[in-house]
Structures are given as C-alpha cells and as structure tokens.
XYZ file of C-alpha atoms in Angstrom:
701
model
C 19.809 -20.476 -104.042
C 16.406 -21.572 -102.765
C 17.600 -25.179 -102.713
C 20.643 -24.210 -100.635
C 18.526 -22.173 -98.153
C 16.205 -25.137 -97.683
C 19.173 -27.378 -96.875
C 20.385 -24.892 -94.259
C 16.955 -24.732 -92.635
C 16.663 -28.529 -92.544
C 20.148 -28.767 -91.065
C 19.289 -26.147 -88.413
C 16.074 -27.940 -87.446
C 17.914 -31.251 -87.110
C 20.514 -29.605 -84.867
C 17.779 -28.085 -82.676
C 16.031 -31.437 -82.512
C 19.123 -33.330 -81.413
C 20.169 -30.623 -78.973
C 16.655 -30.640 -77.505
C 16.789 -34.402 -76.978
C 20.088 -34.127 -75.167
C 19.393 -31.020 -73.079
C 17.904 -32.901 -70.136
C 20.922 -35.159 -69.787
C 23.243 -32.148 -70.020
C 21.271 -30.371 -67.299
C 21.443 -33.455 -65.078
C 25.213 -33.510 -65.489
C 25.504 -29.868 -64.477
C 22.875 -29.572 -61.712
C 21.880 -31.746 -58.762
C 18.278 -30.988 -57.814
C 17.488 -31.099 -54.092
C 14.299 -32.797 -52.990
C 12.416 -32.479 -49.683
C 13.054 -28.749 -49.455
C 10.590 -26.411 -47.741
C 10.805 -22.646 -48.310
C 10.055 -19.696 -46.100
C 7.407 -17.727 -48.022
C 6.143 -14.152 -47.906
C 3.103 -13.231 -45.808
C 1.462 -9.816 -45.599
C -0.996 -7.988 -43.369
C -2.494 -4.507 -43.227
C 0.765 -2.798 -42.331
C 3.773 -4.757 -43.578
C 5.245 -7.943 -45.029
C 7.198 -10.778 -43.417
C 8.971 -13.883 -44.610
C 11.450 -14.483 -47.410
C 11.879 -14.438 -51.160
C 14.502 -14.828 -53.883
C 15.165 -12.685 -56.934
C 13.116 -13.357 -60.060
C 15.558 -15.918 -61.498
C 16.591 -17.331 -58.131
C 19.686 -16.483 -56.071
C 23.052 -18.195 -56.537
C 25.866 -18.297 -54.008
C 28.974 -20.238 -53.088
C 28.149 -22.796 -50.402
C 29.592 -22.225 -46.949
C 28.707 -24.557 -44.083
C 28.662 -22.492 -40.910
C 30.400 -24.446 -38.172
C 29.970 -21.926 -35.349
C 28.841 -18.361 -34.763
C 32.495 -17.309 -34.728
C 32.756 -18.533 -38.315
C 30.320 -15.820 -39.466
C 33.169 -13.423 -40.207
C 34.099 -15.439 -43.306
C 30.747 -14.969 -45.037
C 30.106 -11.441 -43.748
C 33.464 -9.825 -44.533
C 36.626 -11.852 -45.238
C 35.503 -14.566 -47.682
C 36.782 -13.730 -51.203
C 33.922 -15.290 -53.205
C 30.647 -13.626 -52.228
C 27.746 -13.913 -52.316
C 27.552 -16.988 -50.072
C 24.829 -19.575 -49.634
C 25.017 -20.345 -45.919
C 24.219 -23.868 -44.705
C 23.102 -23.892 -41.069
C 22.839 -26.865 -38.768
C 19.692 -26.545 -36.673
C 21.625 -25.573 -33.516
C 22.815 -22.423 -35.303
C 19.362 -21.471 -36.580
C 18.894 -18.749 -33.965
C 17.584 -15.213 -34.076
C 21.007 -13.772 -33.278
C 22.719 -15.489 -36.218
C 19.846 -14.906 -38.635
C 19.747 -11.187 -37.848
C 23.500 -10.912 -38.421
C 23.040 -12.610 -41.794
C 20.137 -10.271 -42.556
C 22.204 -7.194 -41.747
C 25.001 -8.470 -43.987
C 22.649 -9.460 -46.768
C 24.745 -7.858 -49.525
C 27.129 -10.815 -49.160
C 24.428 -13.416 -48.467
C 22.626 -15.119 -51.365
C 20.460 -17.298 -49.142
C 20.300 -19.692 -46.206
C 19.541 -23.405 -46.027
C 18.723 -24.905 -42.632
C 19.284 -28.624 -42.093
C 16.264 -30.033 -40.271
C 17.495 -32.428 -37.561
C 16.224 -35.945 -37.090
C 15.767 -35.265 -33.358
C 14.681 -32.204 -31.403
C 17.290 -29.849 -29.939
C 17.920 -29.427 -26.231
C 17.656 -25.640 -26.380
C 14.304 -23.838 -26.408
C 13.227 -22.436 -29.768
C 10.056 -20.518 -30.567
C 10.096 -18.221 -33.635
C 6.686 -16.832 -32.641
C 6.178 -13.578 -30.739
C 6.139 -13.282 -26.948
C 2.505 -12.121 -27.038
C 0.600 -14.086 -29.716
C -2.314 -12.299 -31.407
C -1.935 -9.365 -29.044
C -3.737 -6.848 -31.261
C -6.846 -8.895 -32.082
C -7.743 -10.414 -28.718
C -10.299 -9.052 -26.264
C -7.924 -7.038 -24.100
C -7.474 -3.479 -25.309
C -7.574 0.121 -24.145
C -11.347 -0.229 -23.769
C -11.495 -3.731 -22.251
C -9.126 -4.582 -19.409
C -6.487 -2.048 -20.478
C -4.019 -3.147 -17.816
C -4.036 -6.642 -19.352
C -3.594 -5.558 -22.970
C -0.395 -6.408 -24.864
C 0.573 -9.036 -22.257
C 1.279 -6.338 -19.672
C 0.496 -8.684 -16.778
C 1.420 -12.068 -18.292
C 3.970 -12.708 -21.043
C 2.552 -15.924 -22.464
C 5.445 -16.979 -24.666
C 8.645 -15.622 -23.064
C 10.751 -17.970 -25.212
C 9.423 -16.365 -28.411
C 12.102 -14.654 -30.487
C 9.821 -13.260 -33.214
C 11.922 -14.721 -36.039
C 8.829 -15.794 -38.004
C 7.726 -12.156 -38.135
C 10.937 -10.773 -39.652
C 11.402 -9.964 -43.317
C 14.413 -11.341 -45.198
C 15.385 -10.199 -48.688
C 17.029 -13.513 -49.521
C 15.578 -17.043 -49.751
C 15.634 -19.378 -46.742
C 14.939 -23.089 -47.215
C 14.743 -26.063 -44.903
C 16.616 -29.187 -46.004
C 15.854 -32.672 -44.818
C 18.936 -34.371 -43.372
C 19.214 -37.106 -46.008
C 21.380 -38.152 -48.966
C 20.918 -34.775 -50.655
C 22.243 -32.933 -47.619
C 25.169 -35.339 -47.346
C 25.974 -34.659 -51.019
C 26.142 -30.937 -50.188
C 28.544 -31.630 -47.341
C 30.806 -33.740 -49.535
C 30.747 -31.133 -52.311
C 31.680 -28.463 -49.763
C 34.530 -30.512 -48.281
C 35.932 -31.277 -51.716
C 35.725 -27.814 -53.278
C 34.988 -25.085 -50.707
C 36.699 -26.032 -47.457
C 38.972 -23.321 -46.074
C 42.364 -24.835 -45.141
C 44.682 -22.935 -42.784
C 42.810 -19.723 -43.498
C 43.495 -19.790 -47.231
C 40.652 -19.503 -49.691
C 39.919 -22.534 -51.891
C 40.415 -22.310 -55.637
C 37.881 -22.697 -58.377
C 35.730 -24.532 -59.275
C 33.570 -23.951 -56.186
C 30.419 -25.708 -55.099
C 27.405 -23.367 -55.407
C 23.676 -23.490 -54.711
C 20.691 -21.818 -56.326
C 17.494 -21.188 -54.355
C 14.387 -20.047 -56.233
C 11.343 -18.718 -54.390
C 10.365 -15.424 -55.975
C 7.217 -13.931 -54.448
C 4.848 -11.768 -56.510
C 3.267 -9.700 -53.705
C 4.993 -6.764 -52.025
C 4.543 -4.236 -49.243
C 1.255 -5.199 -47.512
C -2.164 -6.789 -47.993
C -3.703 -3.441 -48.899
C -1.331 -3.076 -51.842
C -1.443 -6.645 -53.084
C -5.234 -6.905 -52.885
C -5.577 -3.615 -54.755
C -3.330 -4.939 -57.507
C -5.267 -8.212 -57.583
C -8.598 -6.366 -57.704
C -7.522 -4.243 -60.688
C -5.739 -7.030 -62.541
C -8.782 -7.990 -64.723
C -8.529 -4.568 -66.353
C -4.886 -5.031 -67.295
C -3.567 -6.669 -70.433
C -1.960 -9.434 -68.369
C -4.269 -10.032 -65.389
C -2.657 -11.800 -62.473
C -3.572 -12.239 -58.805
C -0.496 -11.634 -56.670
C -1.742 -12.719 -53.228
C -4.563 -14.643 -51.573
C -6.186 -14.266 -48.151
C -5.289 -16.935 -45.633
C -8.234 -19.154 -44.879
C -9.821 -22.584 -44.940
C -12.854 -24.151 -43.258
C -13.972 -24.446 -39.664
C -15.504 -27.782 -38.682
C -18.553 -27.957 -36.428
C -21.082 -30.511 -35.252
C -23.695 -30.795 -32.521
C -25.149 -33.415 -30.230
C -28.623 -32.492 -31.493
C -29.341 -31.628 -35.104
C -29.642 -27.905 -35.810
C -31.459 -26.574 -38.865
C -28.596 -25.273 -40.987
C -30.868 -23.656 -43.554
C -32.799 -21.499 -41.111
C -29.944 -19.271 -40.003
C -29.827 -17.040 -36.954
C -31.506 -17.169 -33.572
C -33.378 -20.309 -32.568
C -36.063 -20.025 -29.922
C -35.804 -22.328 -26.899
C -32.313 -23.441 -27.935
C -29.315 -23.062 -25.651
C -25.896 -24.240 -26.679
C -22.675 -25.098 -24.850
C -19.760 -24.528 -27.197
C -16.805 -26.918 -26.947
C -13.938 -25.389 -28.935
C -10.403 -26.177 -30.075
C -8.093 -24.787 -32.741
C -6.831 -26.833 -35.682
C -3.991 -24.896 -37.256
C -0.390 -24.258 -36.418
C 2.598 -22.710 -38.146
C 6.380 -22.685 -38.166
C 9.091 -20.586 -39.779
C 8.914 -23.106 -42.626
C 5.166 -23.511 -42.922
C 5.378 -26.874 -44.690
C 6.724 -28.573 -41.576
C 4.404 -27.173 -38.930
C 2.889 -29.994 -36.888
C 1.790 -28.118 -33.770
C 1.613 -31.332 -31.748
C 1.318 -29.495 -28.447
C 0.032 -26.092 -29.594
C -2.900 -27.391 -31.645
C -3.145 -31.165 -32.060
C -3.241 -32.037 -28.352
C -6.338 -29.857 -27.948
C -8.370 -30.904 -30.978
C -7.509 -34.601 -30.506
C -8.761 -34.343 -26.925
C -11.992 -32.719 -28.084
C -12.521 -35.338 -30.806
C -12.078 -38.101 -28.239
C -14.496 -36.342 -25.860
C -17.077 -36.044 -28.656
C -16.738 -39.775 -29.299
C -17.215 -40.509 -25.602
C -20.425 -38.445 -25.506
C -21.962 -39.843 -28.698
C -23.836 -42.817 -27.277
C -25.142 -41.171 -24.116
C -26.381 -38.046 -25.932
C -28.209 -40.185 -28.496
C -30.002 -42.166 -25.789
C -30.723 -39.347 -23.350
C -30.044 -35.925 -24.792
C -29.362 -33.286 -22.123
C -31.417 -30.059 -22.014
C -28.672 -28.047 -23.710
C -27.036 -28.858 -27.042
C -23.267 -29.292 -27.157
C -21.752 -27.618 -30.214
C -18.289 -28.888 -31.172
C -16.290 -26.243 -33.025
C -12.824 -26.623 -34.555
C -11.342 -23.339 -35.724
C -8.886 -22.828 -38.588
C -6.412 -19.949 -38.899
C -6.304 -19.049 -35.208
C -2.543 -18.540 -35.353
C -3.077 -15.577 -37.665
C -5.210 -13.272 -35.513
C -8.095 -15.681 -34.914
C -9.320 -16.091 -38.501
C -11.710 -18.992 -37.840
C -13.280 -17.875 -34.556
C -13.683 -14.246 -35.680
C -15.455 -15.471 -38.817
C -17.852 -17.667 -36.846
C -18.666 -14.794 -34.479
C -19.157 -12.482 -37.468
C -21.524 -14.989 -39.111
C -23.481 -15.335 -35.864
C -23.840 -11.564 -35.634
C -25.026 -11.407 -39.262
C -27.508 -14.300 -38.814
C -25.472 -16.407 -41.211
C -24.892 -19.371 -38.898
C -27.130 -22.085 -37.484
C -27.373 -20.175 -34.162
C -26.562 -16.687 -32.942
C -24.653 -15.362 -29.951
C -27.794 -15.192 -27.792
C -28.197 -18.971 -28.124
C -24.840 -19.542 -26.430
C -25.080 -20.573 -22.796
C -21.347 -20.985 -22.105
C -18.069 -21.942 -23.744
C -15.366 -24.478 -22.899
C -12.159 -24.296 -24.918
C -9.354 -26.848 -24.915
C -5.954 -25.313 -25.495
C -2.509 -26.847 -25.109
C -2.951 -29.926 -22.910
C -0.340 -32.388 -24.213
C 2.224 -31.642 -21.469
C -0.158 -31.780 -18.505
C 2.063 -34.378 -16.838
C 4.658 -31.612 -16.295
C 2.624 -28.873 -14.628
C -0.931 -30.207 -14.373
C -4.035 -28.670 -15.945
C -5.347 -25.162 -15.345
C -8.743 -23.505 -15.834
C -8.445 -19.941 -17.120
C -11.310 -17.436 -17.099
C -11.783 -13.773 -17.972
C -11.600 -11.480 -14.907
C -13.305 -8.577 -16.680
C -16.547 -10.350 -17.649
C -16.635 -12.049 -14.250
C -17.290 -8.679 -12.636
C -20.859 -9.385 -13.726
C -22.415 -11.530 -10.969
C -24.393 -13.826 -13.266
C -21.353 -14.480 -15.453
C -19.220 -15.099 -12.379
C -21.700 -17.575 -10.903
C -21.865 -19.565 -14.144
C -18.082 -19.663 -14.451
C -17.804 -20.882 -10.860
C -20.374 -23.578 -11.570
C -18.435 -24.750 -14.627
C -15.190 -24.840 -12.640
C -16.916 -26.808 -9.874
C -18.064 -29.364 -12.455
C -14.491 -29.758 -13.646
C -13.134 -30.182 -10.143
C -15.796 -32.679 -9.080
C -15.132 -34.788 -12.190
C -11.365 -34.593 -11.749
C -11.520 -36.098 -8.246
C -12.275 -39.494 -9.796
C -9.348 -39.202 -12.228
C -5.590 -38.969 -11.760
C -5.490 -35.378 -12.994
C -4.042 -32.355 -11.228
C -6.402 -29.424 -11.804
C -5.991 -25.847 -10.602
C -6.989 -22.213 -11.184
C -4.667 -19.255 -11.789
C -5.111 -16.076 -9.804
C -8.486 -14.500 -10.510
C -6.810 -11.307 -11.739
C -4.879 -13.099 -14.500
C -6.245 -12.561 -18.037
C -7.164 -15.290 -20.490
C -4.303 -16.783 -22.481
C -4.434 -16.407 -26.278
C -7.590 -18.354 -27.154
C -10.550 -18.366 -29.537
C -12.778 -17.565 -26.561
C -11.412 -14.014 -26.673
C -13.138 -13.365 -30.008
C -16.516 -14.334 -28.525
C -15.922 -12.018 -25.564
C -15.196 -9.147 -27.963
C -18.758 -9.521 -29.221
C -20.648 -10.462 -26.057
C -20.023 -11.418 -22.426
C -20.253 -15.207 -22.263
C -19.321 -17.437 -19.334
C -16.501 -19.776 -20.189
C -13.130 -21.302 -19.357
C -10.009 -22.301 -21.263
C -8.327 -25.558 -20.245
C -4.526 -25.602 -20.637
C -1.419 -27.269 -19.246
C 0.138 -23.969 -18.139
C -0.677 -21.721 -15.206
C 0.833 -18.548 -16.621
C 3.453 -18.639 -19.398
C 3.320 -21.529 -21.858
C 4.849 -24.862 -20.929
C 5.517 -25.349 -24.645
C 9.240 -24.754 -25.343
C 8.800 -25.002 -29.106
C 5.648 -22.984 -29.779
C 4.988 -22.557 -33.530
C 8.239 -24.221 -34.565
C 9.155 -27.345 -36.518
C 10.143 -28.990 -33.231
C 6.586 -28.983 -31.836
C 6.124 -32.521 -33.116
C 5.293 -36.075 -32.074
C 8.693 -36.488 -30.433
C 8.002 -33.473 -28.212
C 4.789 -35.139 -26.966
C 6.835 -38.294 -26.322
C 4.767 -40.163 -28.891
C 7.232 -43.004 -29.409
C 6.896 -46.630 -30.471
C 9.088 -49.715 -30.098
C 11.357 -49.915 -33.169
C 10.343 -53.454 -34.162
C 6.633 -52.665 -34.700
C 5.008 -52.529 -38.129
C 2.944 -49.429 -39.048
C -0.311 -51.247 -38.214
C 1.108 -52.371 -34.854
C 2.212 -48.821 -34.091
C -1.278 -47.651 -35.042
C -2.788 -49.873 -32.334
C -0.007 -49.479 -29.751
C -0.985 -47.991 -26.366
C 1.334 -45.043 -25.723
C 1.739 -43.111 -22.481
C 0.762 -39.947 -24.371
C -2.529 -41.564 -25.421
C -3.252 -42.718 -21.863
C -2.756 -39.197 -20.548
C -4.939 -37.533 -23.186
C -7.627 -40.203 -22.738
C -8.044 -39.133 -19.123
C -8.187 -35.482 -20.134
C -10.809 -36.303 -22.784
C -12.872 -38.237 -20.218
C -12.785 -35.248 -17.862
C -13.806 -32.877 -20.656
C -16.644 -35.147 -21.835
C -18.110 -35.569 -18.360
C -17.854 -31.841 -17.654
C -19.541 -30.969 -20.935
C -22.359 -33.372 -20.144
C -22.933 -31.795 -16.717
C -22.683 -28.285 -18.184
C -25.328 -29.268 -20.746
C -27.632 -30.273 -17.899
C -27.075 -34.026 -18.054
C -27.874 -36.317 -15.140
C -25.104 -37.286 -12.690
C -25.960 -40.976 -12.841
C -24.827 -41.071 -16.469
C -21.334 -39.735 -15.764
C -19.747 -43.083 -14.921
C -20.690 -44.418 -18.368
C -18.898 -41.564 -20.144
C -15.325 -42.636 -20.862
C -13.009 -41.704 -23.688
C -11.691 -44.694 -25.608
C -7.934 -45.306 -25.349
C -7.797 -47.036 -28.726
C -9.487 -44.061 -30.376
C -6.927 -41.681 -28.888
C -4.109 -43.983 -30.044
C -5.518 -43.871 -33.568
C -6.016 -40.097 -33.497
C -2.444 -39.441 -32.346
C -0.984 -41.804 -34.925
C -3.165 -40.500 -37.763
C -2.660 -36.796 -37.082
C 0.977 -36.843 -35.941
C 2.535 -39.837 -37.732
C 0.771 -40.693 -40.965
C -2.716 -40.247 -42.367
C -2.554 -43.407 -44.475
C -3.864 -45.912 -41.940
C -6.692 -48.425 -41.837
C -9.120 -46.211 -39.881
C -8.705 -43.088 -41.970
C -8.949 -45.109 -45.181
C -12.294 -46.506 -44.002
C -13.906 -43.218 -42.954
C -13.070 -40.973 -45.914
C -14.954 -40.981 -49.225
C -13.350 -43.139 -51.943
C -12.384 -40.107 -54.043
C -10.396 -38.654 -51.114
C -8.217 -41.724 -50.561
C -5.468 -40.078 -52.628
C -5.002 -37.399 -49.964
C -3.892 -39.957 -47.369
C -0.143 -40.408 -47.269
C 2.842 -41.611 -45.242
C 3.124 -38.313 -43.339
C 0.948 -36.162 -41.048
C -1.384 -33.566 -42.581
C -0.321 -29.960 -43.160
C -1.356 -27.747 -40.240
C -0.555 -24.393 -41.834
C -3.911 -22.822 -42.719
C -2.882 -21.962 -46.287
C -5.037 -20.250 -48.891
C -6.931 -23.109 -50.548
C -10.570 -23.678 -49.760
C -10.575 -27.392 -50.434
C -8.422 -27.902 -47.368
C -7.842 -31.621 -46.949
C -6.984 -31.277 -43.262
C -10.327 -29.660 -42.361
C -12.092 -32.341 -44.371
C -10.168 -35.065 -42.569
C -11.244 -33.672 -39.185
C -14.796 -33.528 -40.514
C -14.694 -37.221 -41.490
C -13.291 -38.214 -38.103
C -15.902 -36.233 -36.167
C -18.683 -37.651 -38.352
C -17.396 -41.172 -37.754
C -17.252 -40.628 -33.986
C -20.644 -38.923 -33.608
C -22.719 -39.939 -36.649
C -24.640 -43.084 -37.538
C -24.597 -45.446 -40.507
C -27.828 -45.358 -42.517
C -29.025 -47.995 -44.927
C -29.532 -45.984 -48.103
C -28.046 -46.236 -51.561
C -25.034 -44.306 -52.800
C -27.285 -42.363 -55.170
C -29.556 -41.214 -52.351
C -26.608 -40.519 -50.061
C -24.710 -38.358 -52.529
C -27.727 -36.706 -54.185
C -29.304 -35.137 -51.135
C -31.989 -33.366 -53.132
C -33.924 -36.642 -53.096
C -34.749 -36.353 -49.388
C -38.337 -35.508 -48.540
C -38.622 -36.444 -44.857
C -38.200 -33.211 -42.872
C -36.917 -35.043 -39.790
C -33.945 -36.400 -41.719
C -33.546 -33.753 -44.374
C -30.280 -32.158 -45.311
C -31.424 -29.064 -43.421
C -30.883 -31.072 -40.261
C -28.166 -33.575 -41.210
C -25.222 -34.011 -43.509
C -24.763 -37.248 -45.478
C -21.509 -38.640 -46.834
C -20.588 -41.829 -48.686
C -17.441 -43.324 -47.127
C -15.105 -46.111 -48.209
C -15.848 -48.593 -45.395
C -13.825 -51.582 -44.219
C -13.093 -54.896 -45.877
C -15.157 -57.709 -44.292
C -13.277 -60.766 -42.910
C -14.013 -62.929 -45.955
C -13.969 -60.134 -48.525
C -11.361 -58.616 -50.793
C -12.777 -55.105 -51.218
C -14.057 -52.566 -48.674
C -17.817 -52.169 -48.399
C -18.815 -48.478 -48.588
C -21.780 -47.071 -46.720
C -23.577 -43.809 -45.934
C -22.954 -41.818 -42.742
C -25.502 -39.372 -41.380
C -24.191 -36.747 -38.988
C -24.588 -33.160 -37.852
C -21.002 -32.341 -38.890
C -20.492 -29.519 -41.360
C -17.889 -27.151 -42.721
C -18.083 -23.377 -42.334
C -15.932 -20.890 -44.198
C -12.932 -19.692 -42.194
C -11.854 -16.533 -43.979
C -11.410 -13.228 -42.213
C -14.406 -10.877 -42.514
C -11.930 -8.165 -43.545
C -11.773 -9.683 -47.034
C -15.550 -9.913 -47.352
C -15.864 -6.302 -46.211
C -12.857 -5.336 -48.366
C -11.515 -3.569 -45.301
C -7.856 -4.417 -45.807
C -6.803 -1.764 -43.265
C -8.902 -3.472 -40.561
C -7.642 -3.452 -36.985
C -10.591 -5.561 -35.837
C -10.136 -8.594 -38.099
C -7.205 -10.548 -39.447
C -5.732 -9.153 -42.677
C -3.124 -11.853 -43.319
C -2.541 -12.920 -46.900
C 0.043 -15.050 -48.669
C 2.008 -14.073 -51.751
C 1.690 -16.129 -54.900
C 4.706 -17.611 -56.669
C 5.417 -19.639 -59.797
C 8.384 -21.824 -58.940
C 10.025 -23.166 -55.790
C 13.252 -25.121 -56.145
C 16.820 -25.707 -54.998
C 19.838 -27.166 -56.809
C 23.628 -27.285 -56.519
C 26.383 -27.178 -59.153
C 30.038 -26.247 -59.669
C 30.779 -22.638 -60.563
C 33.923 -21.547 -62.400
C 36.152 -18.633 -61.482
C 35.876 -15.186 -63.076
C 38.969 -15.721 -65.271
C 37.604 -18.953 -66.718
C 34.164 -17.393 -67.175
C 35.681 -14.449 -69.079
C 37.814 -16.814 -71.163
C 34.728 -18.882 -71.989
C 32.789 -15.753 -72.865
C 35.605 -14.502 -75.040
C 35.886 -17.797 -76.888
C 32.135 -17.846 -77.397
C 32.179 -14.328 -78.828
C 35.131 -15.240 -81.078
C 33.338 -18.347 -82.361
C 30.207 -16.285 -82.987
C 32.068 -13.585 -84.916
C 33.993 -16.177 -86.901
C 30.765 -17.997 -87.722
C 29.123 -14.795 -88.892
C 32.080 -13.881 -91.081
C 32.313 -17.377 -92.505
C 28.601 -17.428 -93.228
C 28.811 -14.033 -94.958
C 31.727 -15.111 -97.148
C 30.091 -18.415 -98.092
C 26.799 -16.702 -98.831
C 28.449 -14.042 -101.019
C 30.316 -16.707 -103.022
C 27.417 -19.180 -103.117
C 26.967 -19.037 -106.924
C 30.579 -19.967 -107.437
C 30.939 -22.503 -104.586
C 27.731 -24.417 -105.175
C 27.118 -24.035 -108.941
C 26.852 -27.139 -111.117
C 27.751 -27.421 -114.813
C 25.278 -25.727 -117.154
C 23.195 -28.341 -118.918
C 22.657 -28.205 -122.750
C 19.597 -26.259 -123.837
C 18.514 -29.053 -126.204
C 18.803 -31.834 -123.674
C 16.284 -34.599 -124.251
C 14.673 -36.495 -121.392
C-alpha cells in the first residue's frame, strides 16, 4: 500500500510540474495583455477622496465602444450583457458623459479612454475653476472680497473632473496596435447589428487597479501609523511630495540655517509639477514647463555676469514641487524659513519675481500681476512699482508686449501667495494672461509639446531635432532675456551690464526638447552623474509630483541648473564624491555642492570624460508641513496623499455565455464527483486490484 501511495504522489507531482510549465502558454492563449496603459489612481486629503479604483480582483466587463453620447442608453439600460467596459474616444471623454457613467455605475465595470495622437479642437481642463482656492493668501481675513475667485475666475474652462470620485477603474490607452486589436475584437464579437444583441462569446476586458486607502488622509494615515502594531503591518497611503530645487548667484552657508546678517535676497521662482486626470501623462508644457524652462534659461544668462561682478543683492533661484496640490513645495520652504531650517529666513527676502504660464505669450502678450492688499503699504507699493518699471524699461528693447492688469485684481494662483501668507513681500507674477488663463488645456494630457507648437520637420534625426531652432524657443528666449535683465537690475546690478545679458537660443532649444520630447539626449547624458544615466529615456520626464523622495525629475532640474550656473573644478572623483575631505572654508560643502558628472566624449575619444561640478544648487524637501506636524486635519497646509496599490494591469479575452458557463461548471462538478467515486472504489479494492502472487516462504536468493 505504501508503494502504491508513493506512485500516486510521484504521478501527481509530475502532473503539477507539466501543468506549471504549460500554464503561461495557456494564459497567453486566453488573455491579451494591454501595454502602455495609465490608470486613474486614488488621492485623498483632509476631508475626502478622489480618483478611481477597481475591486480587489479587478473588474471585468463586456467591451462596448461608445460611438456617440446618444449611444449611452445601450450601456446604461438596454444592453443585455452588463456590466460593460466602456471604450471612449477622446472626444467623448467629457464631464457630462463621465458623470452619466458614474451615476449608472451598477452597469459599468470600467472605462478606457483612447489617448489621441493629436490634440482636440475643443477646450478640456479637468481641473477646478479656482485652483488651490483654500490654501492661497486670499481668505476671510486677507482680501475677503477676492477669496474663492470672487472677482476673477482663473480657469473658467475647468470642469473639475479630476476631483471627482469614481467607484470603477478608468484607464488611458495609447492609440496603437493594442487599441486596434480591441476595436477588431469588438467588431467581430460585440457589434450591435440592427438593434439586436450579439451572441456569445463576447469580447471582454479586465481592469485591475485596487487602491488600499479609503475615506481621507486622516483615516489612511491613522491606519498607517498603527500598522506596526498589527500582525500584518502595511502602509496604505503616502503623502505627496518630492524635492524643491534651489540655487543662488552667491554661495550661501547651508549649514548655518536661519537669518543672515547683511544679506538681502531676490527670489526668482517657478513651479515644476503638473498633473492630469491620468497622472502618468501629465506634461504641463504651458502650465509648468514654460515657466521653469524660462527661469533656467535666465539663470544661464546671468551666470557669467554675476560671477564677474556680483550685484549687491543675491538672486535665489527656486523651483517648487507639488504646487498643483495646494502649494506643497512653496509652503514647505516658507515653513522652513520660519523655523530657521533654511539657508535664509523671510526677513532676508527683498522681493520676489515668479514666472508662471508664459508659453502662449504670442497670443495675448505678457502681464505683470501684483497683490493689491499688500500694496496698500506705501513701501511695498513703491518697491513693486520699481520692479514693474524695470520690466517695462527692459521690454522696450525686446519685441515683447508687456502690460499690467487692473490694480484691484488679485494675484493668480501662484507660489508667491504662500510667502504673502507669512509676510508682506514686494513681488510680481509674470504670466501670459491678463485675467483668466489663456491655457485651454490646464492640467490635462493635452497640455503638451504640440500645444506649445513645439514641432520639427519630419525628416530630422533626434539629434537634429535637438539642435533645431523652433519658433517656441525663439519666443521663450526673449522672455528669458527680459527676466534675466530685470532680475539683475532688481538685485542692484549696473545698467551698463544689461546689454551683455542675453539668454541663449540653443540652450532654450535643448531645454524644450529635453523636458518636453525626450530626456535621452547628448546634453542631458553629459550633465548627469554616470549612475543616473539609466533614468534618461525616449520620453519626457514625469511631472506628477508623486510620493517618492528620490524624484528623478527634481534631480534632473538640479543637474541642469548646476550645469548652467556652476563651474568645473579640477579635483579627483574621490574628492568630489567624498565631500568630507574638504578643509578650505571658502570652498567647503557648507558653501557649495559638488557632483561628479558623466561629461562629453572628446573629438578623438571613444568614451566620455567625467569631471566635477561645483555649484550652489541644492535640493530641499518638498513635503507638506502637515505631515511633519501630524496635523492631517490642517486647513493651512496641503494634506494630499496617494493610496498604495499592489497591481495595475489591463487585459482582454473572450467570455462565454451563462448557459455555457453553467454547462462547463456542471461538467466540472460531474468529473470531480466521478473522480472521487472512482478513487474511493479503487482504494477500497486496492489489495485485490494491485496484489501480486504470494512468494514461497523458503525462497532462496
């Protein structure tokens, strides 16, 4: 009997082995996995949750390609095979249709939106009409008539879709071979002909994007905080955050934090991040990139003149992360300044110049916005007027249209508002809109290079495109020149130097190509450390702030700013990377940052020659103070967090009808019962069925 049991075990193991080997091929025959999919994920703040998620095992539905809004009736009421997985062309991805699908969610398994290869004609902004309205400077205690966009609706095209909650998964699909396969599967199996429902098998889709966090940040952070005391500890959400990037025209002691005597600083600011309904395809070409690219180019234009003849005031370049989500980066920098945890404090700030959306200045010109409330103070008002006069005097020598909105108009959404919440500071915000945004696609997947008219002749190679002079680059080069000259005058620089301050067109070409087309280019490869080469790819960087604090995008901006404003120093890799070896106080790591970069390949060489760059550029944590204070109910600071998940995926397959499924189930049960009975009978008769003849007792071997 033991011998027989062993044979059964061996046989079972062999069956499992061979089935295991073949399971992948069987799965590939059943399912077609979709690549290049981007999900809508769940985000939370102090009061509620937004975004999308699937059930724990993913949601499955019969595919239905929506051809028009009038075709909604099929999936919402008359279709006989719910739930449905609705495929939307981009023109039908509107708030009206999505809300109808949301309200009929009992028959909707999920939605897949086909991302177009070109931008739509219609306006589309899934952001709110009043971005960051609850965390800006205007409130019941500061300019109450201007609070909540009462006087100026900045984003009238905003439909608020990104701030809705959906209880089914929503994915974006790239319009490629996978999407065409879906269309063909639908036409073959699911197409409704003359109003009659198609028969089984039907083409179905499964979307998996289960989110672990629920309700709000308060709840998910409480669960994450207590998880170490549970038997199965697990963090269910993470605070949004990354790193701000900052640098200065004169080295500031970064170890001695807080106020610095006899130091006045002009802050030049821009935001880095952007978002879209599908955060993985948020480029923010106009909303974010146009501003920070302009500031980078202006910093490059000022580098030589500030090294040779530094003006009386220091220019501090600041690039803020997470501004889309209630000013994460700027509120953190202000908080650190107040707590003496930054290289300067608020009293060291002389004035502030922020560059907002400037990529479409050829449409409506450029405008200088200021805060009417703080300007009621005469000294603030005089400094703001002086800064505006500098801008206007510089602009007369450039082909730039520059104006001022009405003095009673509030500031647009800008990082400057977070500084004003803490202290009255003179400053202006430069934008390409007088009142409401010029941007038709704010915080959407269509705010891209195409929208900025960043186009190249089709016959150019990637390297030729990289060096091609575009009209967009020419326009931003002039804006960067104006900003650089104004900053120099605001810092107290001499007028005779202004003519020598010019932004470089080639630099702007490279910045636009690198940040809006692809990061894997010759310049970026040369200026990043060798170990970071793997982060450069054939696409732009990710502009969504995310939750990881090794953010490659912030680091990339840091490398670019260091390359534009730093200097190469002749020291070894060991000394460059091990900064504890420095002993000279004038060049210590308290004053400078050192990085070992890949370098370029010399004309007669085969490998790049790395070198050490010394600069004043550094990273600063960009996480809301609410999470440091553990004040998850905060109304003063951002409380946005992102849910964690374990698996994101999409696949299609053929699904059988209920009759066939029941027949298959019945046959399976019958086979199981028969197998059990057969096994029982064989086992009970084993002695008789498997016995061998009894051998003689006196057998000799």
